[in-house]
């Protein structure tokens, strides 16, 4: 079984997917973590990702492992705690816009799902990566709500206003990508999470599956 969850940043995709995976006893696959891990690798190596050919060649040479407990290992170093650093958040949209890199990440994720039932989340899980998933969900929320959630996570040094501006800029980039753009699949279950708890969202999805 593949449960694919799509939607913009800050809508609770990762948290919901993780909880669902535990409840259903299947694997949680965080697609955005792959792009964030590659972003860390590029930034640490001081490689200009605007040179897409060089960036792609570099990324393909990196050793990335995804563990059962949802940790990302980059060249034998666990970088999970760095995935939401401000510098990563400020660059990952551009890195994930590199079309050949998207193809490469999609291949990595599809390989993982060949022998596993999964709950996966990401920008284009329901439209590009797993268009035939048994269950498709699109989570949404206002930019103001998403910014407040990010601030409350305590992972950013930015002000609420700066976080909201960053989110809105990220949304604009994601909506206008040449490939893998942020959009709602026609057969996806749409849920606005602005006034819902995580438990509320999980209940709605579980009812859809049952």
mmCIF file with all atom_site columns, C-alpha atoms in Angstrom:
data_model
loop_
_atom_site.group_PDB
_atom_site.id
_atom_site.type_symbol
_atom_site.label_atom_id
_atom_site.label_alt_id
_atom_site.label_comp_id
_atom_site.label_asym_id
_atom_site.label_entity_id
_atom_site.label_seq_id
_atom_site.pdbx_PDB_ins_code
_atom_site.Cartn_x
_atom_site.Cartn_y
_atom_site.Cartn_z
_atom_site.occupancy
_atom_site.B_iso_or_equiv
_atom_site.pdbx_formal_charge
_atom_site.auth_seq_id
_atom_site.auth_comp_id
_atom_site.auth_asym_id
_atom_site.auth_atom_id
_atom_site.pdbx_PDB_model_num
ATOM 1   C CA . UNK A 1 1   ? 0.000   0.000  0.000   1.00 0.00 ? 1   UNK A CA 1
ATOM 2   C CA . UNK A 1 2   ? 1.116   3.536  -0.779  1.00 0.00 ? 2   UNK A CA 1
ATOM 3   C CA . UNK A 1 3   ? -0.458  6.506  1.015   1.00 0.00 ? 3   UNK A CA 1
ATOM 4   C CA . UNK A 1 4   ? 0.742   9.728  -0.610  1.00 0.00 ? 4   UNK A CA 1
ATOM 5   C CA . UNK A 1 5   ? 0.388   13.078 1.153   1.00 0.00 ? 5   UNK A CA 1
ATOM 6   C CA . UNK A 1 6   ? 0.932   16.348 -0.707  1.00 0.00 ? 6   UNK A CA 1
ATOM 7   C CA . UNK A 1 7   ? 0.719   20.044 0.144   1.00 0.00 ? 7   UNK A CA 1
ATOM 8   C CA . UNK A 1 8   ? 2.775   23.159 0.977   1.00 0.00 ? 8   UNK A CA 1
ATOM 9   C CA . UNK A 1 9   ? 5.251   23.561 3.831   1.00 0.00 ? 9   UNK A CA 1
ATOM 10  C CA . UNK A 1 10  ? 3.902   23.794 7.358   1.00 0.00 ? 10  UNK A CA 1
ATOM 11  C CA . UNK A 1 11  ? 0.619   21.950 6.854   1.00 0.00 ? 11  UNK A CA 1
ATOM 12  C CA . UNK A 1 12  ? 1.613   19.037 9.061   1.00 0.00 ? 12  UNK A CA 1
ATOM 13  C CA . UNK A 1 13  ? 2.499   16.571 6.304   1.00 0.00 ? 13  UNK A CA 1
ATOM 14  C CA . UNK A 1 14  ? 5.504   15.044 8.058   1.00 0.00 ? 14  UNK A CA 1
ATOM 15  C CA . UNK A 1 15  ? 3.800   14.749 11.445  1.00 0.00 ? 15  UNK A CA 1
ATOM 16  C CA . UNK A 1 16  ? 0.614   13.278 9.993   1.00 0.00 ? 16  UNK A CA 1
ATOM 17  C CA . UNK A 1 17  ? 2.521   10.849 7.773   1.00 0.00 ? 17  UNK A CA 1
ATOM 18  C CA . UNK A 1 18  ? 4.679   9.720  10.688  1.00 0.00 ? 18  UNK A CA 1
ATOM 19  C CA . UNK A 1 19  ? 1.661   9.088  12.944  1.00 0.00 ? 19  UNK A CA 1
ATOM 20  C CA . UNK A 1 20  ? -0.225  7.246  10.208  1.00 0.00 ? 20  UNK A CA 1
ATOM 21  C CA . UNK A 1 21  ? 2.797   5.044  9.534   1.00 0.00 ? 21  UNK A CA 1
ATOM 22  C CA . UNK A 1 22  ? 2.950   4.068  13.205  1.00 0.00 ? 22  UNK A CA 1
ATOM 23  C CA . UNK A 1 23  ? -0.792  3.416  13.435  1.00 0.00 ? 23  UNK A CA 1
ATOM 24  C CA . UNK A 1 24  ? -0.740  1.287  10.276  1.00 0.00 ? 24  UNK A CA 1
ATOM 25  C CA . UNK A 1 25  ? 2.638   -0.301 11.073  1.00 0.00 ? 25  UNK A CA 1
ATOM 26  C CA . UNK A 1 26  ? 4.158   0.681  7.727   1.00 0.00 ? 26  UNK A CA 1
ATOM 27  C CA . UNK A 1 27  ? 7.193   2.761  6.703   1.00 0.00 ? 27  UNK A CA 1
ATOM 28  C CA . UNK A 1 28  ? 7.193   6.561  6.776   1.00 0.00 ? 28  UNK A CA 1
ATOM 29  C CA . UNK A 1 29  ? 9.049   8.094  3.818   1.00 0.00 ? 29  UNK A CA 1
ATOM 30  C CA . UNK A 1 30  ? 9.953   11.788 4.041   1.00 0.00 ? 30  UNK A CA 1
ATOM 31  C CA . UNK A 1 31  ? 10.605  12.958 0.481   1.00 0.00 ? 31  UNK A CA 1
ATOM 32  C CA . UNK A 1 32  ? 11.503  16.516 1.416   1.00 0.00 ? 32  UNK A CA 1
ATOM 33  C CA . UNK A 1 33  ? 14.312  15.187 3.568   1.00 0.00 ? 33  UNK A CA 1
ATOM 34  C CA . UNK A 1 34  ? 16.110  13.939 0.467   1.00 0.00 ? 34  UNK A CA 1
ATOM 35  C CA . UNK A 1 35  ? 16.154  17.440 -1.044  1.00 0.00 ? 35  UNK A CA 1
ATOM 36  C CA . UNK A 1 36  ? 17.135  18.987 2.275   1.00 0.00 ? 36  UNK A CA 1
ATOM 37  C CA . UNK A 1 37  ? 19.973  16.468 2.630   1.00 0.00 ? 37  UNK A CA 1
ATOM 38  C CA . UNK A 1 38  ? 21.255  17.299 -0.843  1.00 0.00 ? 38  UNK A CA 1
ATOM 39  C CA . UNK A 1 39  ? 20.943  21.005 0.024   1.00 0.00 ? 39  UNK A CA 1
ATOM 40  C CA . UNK A 1 40  ? 23.119  20.452 3.099   1.00 0.00 ? 40  UNK A CA 1
ATOM 41  C CA . UNK A 1 41  ? 25.689  18.622 0.977   1.00 0.00 ? 41  UNK A CA 1
ATOM 42  C CA . UNK A 1 42  ? 25.790  21.423 -1.621  1.00 0.00 ? 42  UNK A CA 1
ATOM 43  C CA . UNK A 1 43  ? 26.019  24.185 0.984   1.00 0.00 ? 43  UNK A CA 1
ATOM 44  C CA . UNK A 1 44  ? 28.729  22.404 2.978   1.00 0.00 ? 44  UNK A CA 1
ATOM 45  C CA . UNK A 1 45  ? 30.763  21.909 -0.199  1.00 0.00 ? 45  UNK A CA 1
ATOM 46  C CA . UNK A 1 46  ? 30.123  25.542 -1.250  1.00 0.00 ? 46  UNK A CA 1
ATOM 47  C CA . UNK A 1 47  ? 28.788  24.415 -4.623  1.00 0.00 ? 47  UNK A CA 1
ATOM 48  C CA . UNK A 1 48  ? 26.656  26.871 -6.575  1.00 0.00 ? 48  UNK A CA 1
ATOM 49  C CA . UNK A 1 49  ? 23.441  24.979 -7.297  1.00 0.00 ? 49  UNK A CA 1
ATOM 50  C CA . UNK A 1 50  ? 22.594  27.427 -10.105 1.00 0.00 ? 50  UNK A CA 1
ATOM 51  C CA . UNK A 1 51  ? 25.128  25.388 -12.087 1.00 0.00 ? 51  UNK A CA 1
ATOM 52  C CA . UNK A 1 52  ? 22.627  22.544 -12.356 1.00 0.00 ? 52  UNK A CA 1
ATOM 53  C CA . UNK A 1 53  ? 24.862  20.113 -14.210 1.00 0.00 ? 53  UNK A CA 1
ATOM 54  C CA . UNK A 1 54  ? 27.624  20.401 -11.628 1.00 0.00 ? 54  UNK A CA 1
ATOM 55  C CA . UNK A 1 55  ? 25.147  20.254 -8.740  1.00 0.00 ? 55  UNK A CA 1
ATOM 56  C CA . UNK A 1 56  ? 23.504  17.110 -10.109 1.00 0.00 ? 56  UNK A CA 1
ATOM 57  C CA . UNK A 1 57  ? 26.841  15.397 -10.709 1.00 0.00 ? 57  UNK A CA 1
ATOM 58  C CA . UNK A 1 58  ? 27.915  16.248 -7.158  1.00 0.00 ? 58  UNK A CA 1
ATOM 59  C CA . UNK A 1 59  ? 24.635  15.016 -5.616  1.00 0.00 ? 59  UNK A CA 1
ATOM 60  C CA . UNK A 1 60  ? 24.823  11.688 -7.419  1.00 0.00 ? 60  UNK A CA 1
ATOM 61  C CA . UNK A 1 61  ? 28.235  11.092 -5.842  1.00 0.00 ? 61  UNK A CA 1
ATOM 62  C CA . UNK A 1 62  ? 26.897  11.544 -2.300  1.00 0.00 ? 62  UNK A CA 1
ATOM 63  C CA . UNK A 1 63  ? 26.101  8.508  -0.174  1.00 0.00 ? 63  UNK A CA 1
ATOM 64  C CA . UNK A 1 64  ? 22.609  9.035  1.269   1.00 0.00 ? 64  UNK A CA 1
ATOM 65  C CA . UNK A 1 65  ? 20.875  6.452  3.430   1.00 0.00 ? 65  UNK A CA 1
ATOM 66  C CA . UNK A 1 66  ? 17.352  6.591  4.838   1.00 0.00 ? 66  UNK A CA 1
ATOM 67  C CA . UNK A 1 67  ? 16.882  4.606  8.035   1.00 0.00 ? 67  UNK A CA 1
ATOM 68  C CA . UNK A 1 68  ? 13.783  2.861  9.335   1.00 0.00 ? 68  UNK A CA 1
ATOM 69  C CA . UNK A 1 69  ? 13.501  5.482  12.078  1.00 0.00 ? 69  UNK A CA 1
ATOM 70  C CA . UNK A 1 70  ? 13.371  8.243  9.424   1.00 0.00 ? 70  UNK A CA 1
ATOM 71  C CA . UNK A 1 71  ? 16.909  9.548  9.801   1.00 0.00 ? 71  UNK A CA 1
ATOM 72  C CA . UNK A 1 72  ? 19.003  10.806 6.899   1.00 0.00 ? 72  UNK A CA 1
ATOM 73  C CA . UNK A 1 73  ? 22.640  9.753  6.799   1.00 0.00 ? 73  UNK A CA 1
ATOM 74  C CA . UNK A 1 74  ? 24.880  11.790 4.503   1.00 0.00 ? 74  UNK A CA 1
ATOM 75  C CA . UNK A 1 75  ? 28.284  10.221 3.883   1.00 0.00 ? 75  UNK A CA 1
ATOM 76  C CA . UNK A 1 76  ? 28.079  8.350  7.219   1.00 0.00 ? 76  UNK A CA 1
ATOM 77  C CA . UNK A 1 77  ? 26.960  11.465 9.148   1.00 0.00 ? 77  UNK A CA 1
ATOM 78  C CA . UNK A 1 78  ? 23.439  11.806 10.563  1.00 0.00 ? 78  UNK A CA 1
ATOM 79  C CA . UNK A 1 79  ? 22.199  15.197 9.317   1.00 0.00 ? 79  UNK A CA 1
ATOM 80  C CA . UNK A 1 80  ? 18.571  14.834 10.464  1.00 0.00 ? 80  UNK A CA 1
ATOM 81  C CA . UNK A 1 81  ? 18.898  17.583 13.085  1.00 0.00 ? 81  UNK A CA 1
ATOM 82  C CA . UNK A 1 82  ? 20.048  20.047 10.407  1.00 0.00 ? 82  UNK A CA 1
ATOM 83  C CA . UNK A 1 83  ? 17.218  19.488 7.931   1.00 0.00 ? 83  UNK A CA 1
ATOM 84  C CA . UNK A 1 84  ? 15.184  22.490 9.109   1.00 0.00 ? 84  UNK A CA 1
ATOM 85  C CA . UNK A 1 85  ? 18.009  24.955 9.704   1.00 0.00 ? 85  UNK A CA 1
ATOM 86  C CA . UNK A 1 86  ? 17.228  28.413 8.295   1.00 0.00 ? 86  UNK A CA 1
ATOM 87  C CA . UNK A 1 87  ? 20.020  28.171 5.716   1.00 0.00 ? 87  UNK A CA 1
ATOM 88  C CA . UNK A 1 88  ? 18.581  24.882 4.450   1.00 0.00 ? 88  UNK A CA 1
ATOM 89  C CA . UNK A 1 89  ? 15.008  26.206 4.416   1.00 0.00 ? 89  UNK A CA 1
ATOM 90  C CA . UNK A 1 90  ? 16.202  29.248 2.466   1.00 0.00 ? 90  UNK A CA 1
ATOM 91  C CA . UNK A 1 91  ? 17.822  27.194 -0.300  1.00 0.00 ? 91  UNK A CA 1
ATOM 92  C CA . UNK A 1 92  ? 15.944  23.902 -0.597  1.00 0.00 ? 92  UNK A CA 1
ATOM 93  C CA . UNK A 1 93  ? 13.244  25.245 -2.946  1.00 0.00 ? 93  UNK A CA 1
ATOM 94  C CA . UNK A 1 94  ? 15.865  26.217 -5.513  1.00 0.00 ? 94  UNK A CA 1
ATOM 95  C CA . UNK A 1 95  ? 17.703  22.914 -5.142  1.00 0.00 ? 95  UNK A CA 1
ATOM 96  C CA . UNK A 1 96  ? 14.478  20.916 -5.503  1.00 0.00 ? 96  UNK A CA 1
ATOM 97  C CA . UNK A 1 97  ? 13.705  22.904 -8.679  1.00 0.00 ? 97  UNK A CA 1
ATOM 98  C CA . UNK A 1 98  ? 16.573  21.186 -10.496 1.00 0.00 ? 98  UNK A CA 1
ATOM 99  C CA . UNK A 1 99  ? 14.556  18.854 -12.728 1.00 0.00 ? 99  UNK A CA 1
ATOM 100 C CA . UNK A 1 100 ? 17.210  16.132 -13.255 1.00 0.00 ? 100 UNK A CA 1
ATOM 101 C CA . UNK A 1 101 ? 17.714  16.028 -9.480  1.00 0.00 ? 101 UNK A CA 1
ATOM 102 C CA . UNK A 1 102 ? 13.962  15.552 -8.987  1.00 0.00 ? 102 UNK A CA 1
ATOM 103 C CA . UNK A 1 103 ? 14.099  12.610 -11.377 1.00 0.00 ? 103 UNK A CA 1
ATOM 104 C CA . UNK A 1 104 ? 16.994  11.140 -9.400  1.00 0.00 ? 104 UNK A CA 1
ATOM 105 C CA . UNK A 1 105 ? 15.232  11.561 -6.033  1.00 0.00 ? 105 UNK A CA 1
ATOM 106 C CA . UNK A 1 106 ? 12.035  10.061 -7.460  1.00 0.00 ? 106 UNK A CA 1
ATOM 107 C CA . UNK A 1 107 ? 14.023  7.013  -8.555  1.00 0.00 ? 107 UNK A CA 1
ATOM 108 C CA . UNK A 1 108 ? 15.468  6.667  -5.056  1.00 0.00 ? 108 UNK A CA 1
ATOM 109 C CA . UNK A 1 109 ? 12.008  6.804  -3.479  1.00 0.00 ? 109 UNK A CA 1
ATOM 110 C CA . UNK A 1 110 ? 10.360  4.423  -5.945  1.00 0.00 ? 110 UNK A CA 1
ATOM 111 C CA . UNK A 1 111 ? 13.147  1.937  -5.309  1.00 0.00 ? 111 UNK A CA 1
ATOM 112 C CA . UNK A 1 112 ? 12.407  2.056  -1.580  1.00 0.00 ? 112 UNK A CA 1
ATOM 113 C CA . UNK A 1 113 ? 8.698   1.333  -2.169  1.00 0.00 ? 113 UNK A CA 1
ATOM 114 C CA . UNK A 1 114 ? 9.233   -1.783 -4.281  1.00 0.00 ? 114 UNK A CA 1
ATOM 115 C CA . UNK A 1 115 ? 9.267   -4.008 -1.225  1.00 0.00 ? 115 UNK A CA 1
ATOM 116 C CA . UNK A 1 116 ? 7.548   -1.839 1.390   1.00 0.00 ? 116 UNK A CA 1
ATOM 117 C CA . UNK A 1 117 ? 4.132   -0.415 2.202   1.00 0.00 ? 117 UNK A CA 1
ATOM 118 C CA . UNK A 1 118 ? 4.664   3.277  2.892   1.00 0.00 ? 118 UNK A CA 1
ATOM 119 C CA . UNK A 1 119 ? 3.201   6.604  3.905   1.00 0.00 ? 119 UNK A CA 1
ATOM 120 C CA . UNK A 1 120 ? 5.053   9.278  1.956   1.00 0.00 ? 120 UNK A CA 1
ATOM 121 C CA . UNK A 1 121 ? 4.771   13.044 1.943   1.00 0.00 ? 121 UNK A CA 1
ATOM 122 C CA . UNK A 1 122 ? 6.098   15.786 -0.277  1.00 0.00 ? 122 UNK A CA 1
ATOM 123 C CA . UNK A 1 123 ? 5.320   18.446 -2.846  1.00 0.00 ? 123 UNK A CA 1
ATOM 124 C CA . UNK A 1 124 ? 4.419   16.176 -5.757  1.00 0.00 ? 124 UNK A CA 1
ATOM 125 C CA . UNK A 1 125 ? 3.843   12.786 -4.179  1.00 0.00 ? 125 UNK A CA 1
ATOM 126 C CA . UNK A 1 126 ? 0.269   12.494 -5.457  1.00 0.00 ? 126 UNK A CA 1
ATOM 127 C CA . UNK A 1 127 ? 0.802   13.938 -8.935  1.00 0.00 ? 127 UNK A CA 1
ATOM 128 C CA . UNK A 1 128 ? 4.260   12.842 -10.116 1.00 0.00 ? 128 UNK A CA 1
ATOM 129 C CA . UNK A 1 129 ? 6.006   10.354 -7.859  1.00 0.00 ? 129 UNK A CA 1
ATOM 130 C CA . UNK A 1 130 ? 3.113   8.055  -6.934  1.00 0.00 ? 130 UNK A CA 1
ATOM 131 C CA . UNK A 1 131 ? 0.164   8.989  -9.196  1.00 0.00 ? 131 UNK A CA 1
ATOM 132 C CA . UNK A 1 132 ? -1.305  5.503  -8.711  1.00 0.00 ? 132 UNK A CA 1
ATOM 133 C CA . UNK A 1 133 ? -1.164  5.513  -4.907  1.00 0.00 ? 133 UNK A CA 1
ATOM 134 C CA . UNK A 1 134 ? -4.076  3.740  -3.220  1.00 0.00 ? 134 UNK A CA 1
ATOM 135 C CA . UNK A 1 135 ? -4.744  6.830  -1.092  1.00 0.00 ? 135 UNK A CA 1
ATOM 136 C CA . UNK A 1 136 ? -3.932  10.441 -2.001  1.00 0.00 ? 136 UNK A CA 1
ATOM 137 C CA . UNK A 1 137 ? -4.246  13.358 0.412   1.00 0.00 ? 137 UNK A CA 1
ATOM 138 C CA . UNK A 1 138 ? -3.617  17.081 -0.032  1.00 0.00 ? 138 UNK A CA 1
ATOM 139 C CA . UNK A 1 139 ? -3.096  19.046 3.190   1.00 0.00 ? 139 UNK A CA 1
ATOM 140 C CA . UNK A 1 140 ? -3.429  22.827 3.151   1.00 0.00 ? 140 UNK A CA 1
ATOM 141 C CA . UNK A 1 141 ? -3.433  25.802 5.556   1.00 0.00 ? 141 UNK A CA 1
ATOM 142 C CA . UNK A 1 142 ? -3.067  29.568 5.377   1.00 0.00 ? 142 UNK A CA 1
ATOM 143 C CA . UNK A 1 143 ? 0.451   31.031 5.258   1.00 0.00 ? 143 UNK A CA 1
ATOM 144 C CA . UNK A 1 144 ? -0.187  32.828 8.555   1.00 0.00 ? 144 UNK A CA 1
ATOM 145 C CA . UNK A 1 145 ? -1.104  29.594 10.334  1.00 0.00 ? 145 UNK A CA 1
ATOM 146 C CA . UNK A 1 146 ? 1.872   27.758 8.855   1.00 0.00 ? 146 UNK A CA 1
ATOM 147 C CA . UNK A 1 147 ? 4.261   30.539 9.933   1.00 0.00 ? 147 UNK A CA 1
ATOM 148 C CA . UNK A 1 148 ? 2.914   30.419 13.497  1.00 0.00 ? 148 UNK A CA 1
ATOM 149 C CA . UNK A 1 149 ? 3.427   26.648 13.592  1.00 0.00 ? 149 UNK A CA 1
ATOM 150 C CA . UNK A 1 150 ? 7.005   26.999 12.373  1.00 0.00 ? 150 UNK A CA 1
ATOM 151 C CA . UNK A 1 151 ? 7.738   29.645 15.012  1.00 0.00 ? 151 UNK A CA 1
ATOM 152 C CA . UNK A 1 152 ? 6.308   27.442 17.760  1.00 0.00 ? 152 UNK A CA 1
ATOM 153 C CA . UNK A 1 153 ? 8.553   24.572 16.657  1.00 0.00 ? 153 UNK A CA 1
ATOM 154 C CA . UNK A 1 154 ? 11.510  26.648 17.829  1.00 0.00 ? 154 UNK A CA 1
ATOM 155 C CA . UNK A 1 155 ? 13.691  25.645 14.881  1.00 0.00 ? 155 UNK A CA 1
ATOM 156 C CA . UNK A 1 156 ? 14.010  29.121 13.364  1.00 0.00 ? 156 UNK A CA 1
ATOM 157 C CA . UNK A 1 157 ? 15.783  32.295 14.460  1.00 0.00 ? 157 UNK A CA 1
ATOM 158 C CA . UNK A 1 158 ? 13.539  34.421 12.234  1.00 0.00 ? 158 UNK A CA 1
ATOM 159 C CA . UNK A 1 159 ? 10.594  36.548 13.376  1.00 0.00 ? 159 UNK A CA 1
ATOM 160 C CA . UNK A 1 160 ? 7.022   35.482 12.665  1.00 0.00 ? 160 UNK A CA 1
ATOM 161 C CA . UNK A 1 161 ? 6.820   38.009 9.833   1.00 0.00 ? 161 UNK A CA 1
ATOM 162 C CA . UNK A 1 162 ? 10.082  36.779 8.306   1.00 0.00 ? 162 UNK A CA 1
ATOM 163 C CA . UNK A 1 163 ? 8.954   33.168 8.514   1.00 0.00 ? 163 UNK A CA 1
ATOM 164 C CA . UNK A 1 164 ? 5.640   33.969 6.805   1.00 0.00 ? 164 UNK A CA 1
ATOM 165 C CA . UNK A 1 165 ? 7.436   35.861 4.032   1.00 0.00 ? 165 UNK A CA 1
ATOM 166 C CA . UNK A 1 166 ? 9.793   32.911 3.560   1.00 0.00 ? 166 UNK A CA 1
ATOM 167 C CA . UNK A 1 167 ? 6.848   30.500 3.367   1.00 0.00 ? 167 UNK A CA 1
ATOM 168 C CA . UNK A 1 168 ? 5.037   32.662 0.824   1.00 0.00 ? 168 UNK A CA 1
ATOM 169 C CA . UNK A 1 169 ? 8.180   32.885 -1.302  1.00 0.00 ? 169 UNK A CA 1
ATOM 170 C CA . UNK A 1 170 ? 8.622   29.114 -1.079  1.00 0.00 ? 170 UNK A CA 1
ATOM 171 C CA . UNK A 1 171 ? 5.002   28.576 -2.133  1.00 0.00 ? 171 UNK A CA 1
ATOM 172 C CA . UNK A 1 172 ? 5.486   30.833 -5.148  1.00 0.00 ? 172 UNK A CA 1
ATOM 173 C CA . UNK A 1 173 ? 8.554   28.874 -6.259  1.00 0.00 ? 173 UNK A CA 1
ATOM 174 C CA . UNK A 1 174 ? 6.802   25.532 -5.699  1.00 0.00 ? 174 UNK A CA 1
ATOM 175 C CA . UNK A 1 175 ? 3.681   26.576 -7.616  1.00 0.00 ? 175 UNK A CA 1
ATOM 176 C CA . UNK A 1 176 ? 5.717   27.655 -10.628 1.00 0.00 ? 176 UNK A CA 1
ATOM 177 C CA . UNK A 1 177 ? 8.203   24.808 -10.959 1.00 0.00 ? 177 UNK A CA 1
ATOM 178 C CA . UNK A 1 178 ? 8.565   23.478 -14.502 1.00 0.00 ? 178 UNK A CA 1
ATOM 179 C CA . UNK A 1 179 ? 8.136   19.992 -13.088 1.00 0.00 ? 179 UNK A CA 1
ATOM 180 C CA . UNK A 1 180 ? 6.739   18.759 -9.796  1.00 0.00 ? 180 UNK A CA 1
ATOM 181 C CA . UNK A 1 181 ? 4.802   21.970 -9.215  1.00 0.00 ? 181 UNK A CA 1
ATOM 182 C CA . UNK A 1 182 ? 2.574   22.288 -6.167  1.00 0.00 ? 182 UNK A CA 1
ATOM 183 C CA . UNK A 1 183 ? -0.946  21.327 -7.255  1.00 0.00 ? 183 UNK A CA 1
ATOM 184 C CA . UNK A 1 184 ? -3.893  19.259 -6.106  1.00 0.00 ? 184 UNK A CA 1
ATOM 185 C CA . UNK A 1 185 ? -4.464  15.891 -7.755  1.00 0.00 ? 185 UNK A CA 1
ATOM 186 C CA . UNK A 1 186 ? -8.071  15.575 -8.988  1.00 0.00 ? 186 UNK A CA 1
ATOM 187 C CA . UNK A 1 187 ? -8.640  12.405 -6.951  1.00 0.00 ? 187 UNK A CA 1
ATOM 188 C CA . UNK A 1 188 ? -6.915  13.580 -3.759  1.00 0.00 ? 188 UNK A CA 1
ATOM 189 C CA . UNK A 1 189 ? -8.706  14.048 -0.452  1.00 0.00 ? 189 UNK A CA 1
ATOM 190 C CA . UNK A 1 190 ? -8.366  17.796 0.304   1.00 0.00 ? 190 UNK A CA 1
ATOM 191 C CA . UNK A 1 191 ? -8.037  18.788 3.969   1.00 0.00 ? 191 UNK A CA 1
ATOM 192 C CA . UNK A 1 192 ? -7.578  22.359 5.243   1.00 0.00 ? 192 UNK A CA 1
ATOM 193 C CA . UNK A 1 193 ? -5.672  21.870 8.494   1.00 0.00 ? 193 UNK A CA 1
ATOM 194 C CA . UNK A 1 194 ? -5.801  25.519 9.626   1.00 0.00 ? 194 UNK A CA 1
ATOM 195 C CA . UNK A 1 195 ? -8.339  24.823 12.381  1.00 0.00 ? 195 UNK A CA 1
ATOM 196 C CA . UNK A 1 196 ? -7.718  21.108 12.886  1.00 0.00 ? 196 UNK A CA 1
ATOM 197 C CA . UNK A 1 197 ? -5.480  19.232 15.289  1.00 0.00 ? 197 UNK A CA 1
ATOM 198 C CA . UNK A 1 198 ? -3.079  16.591 14.043  1.00 0.00 ? 198 UNK A CA 1
ATOM 199 C CA . UNK A 1 199 ? -5.341  13.930 15.567  1.00 0.00 ? 199 UNK A CA 1
ATOM 200 C CA . UNK A 1 200 ? -8.329  15.367 13.664  1.00 0.00 ? 200 UNK A CA 1
ATOM 201 C CA . UNK A 1 201 ? -6.426  15.136 10.375  1.00 0.00 ? 201 UNK A CA 1
ATOM 202 C CA . UNK A 1 202 ? -5.273  11.573 11.057  1.00 0.00 ? 202 UNK A CA 1
ATOM 203 C CA . UNK A 1 203 ? -8.806  10.488 11.890  1.00 0.00 ? 203 UNK A CA 1
ATOM 204 C CA . UNK A 1 204 ? -10.129 11.899 8.604   1.00 0.00 ? 204 UNK A CA 1
ATOM 205 C CA . UNK A 1 205 ? -7.457  10.075 6.591   1.00 0.00 ? 205 UNK A CA 1
ATOM 206 C CA . UNK A 1 206 ? -7.900  6.777  8.455   1.00 0.00 ? 206 UNK A CA 1
ATOM 207 C CA . UNK A 1 207 ? -11.636 6.894  7.751   1.00 0.00 ? 207 UNK A CA 1
ATOM 208 C CA . UNK A 1 208 ? -10.837 7.396  4.078   1.00 0.00 ? 208 UNK A CA 1
ATOM 209 C CA . UNK A 1 209 ? -8.599  4.317  4.068   1.00 0.00 ? 209 UNK A CA 1
ATOM 210 C CA . UNK A 1 210 ? -10.953 2.020  5.989   1.00 0.00 ? 210 UNK A CA 1
#
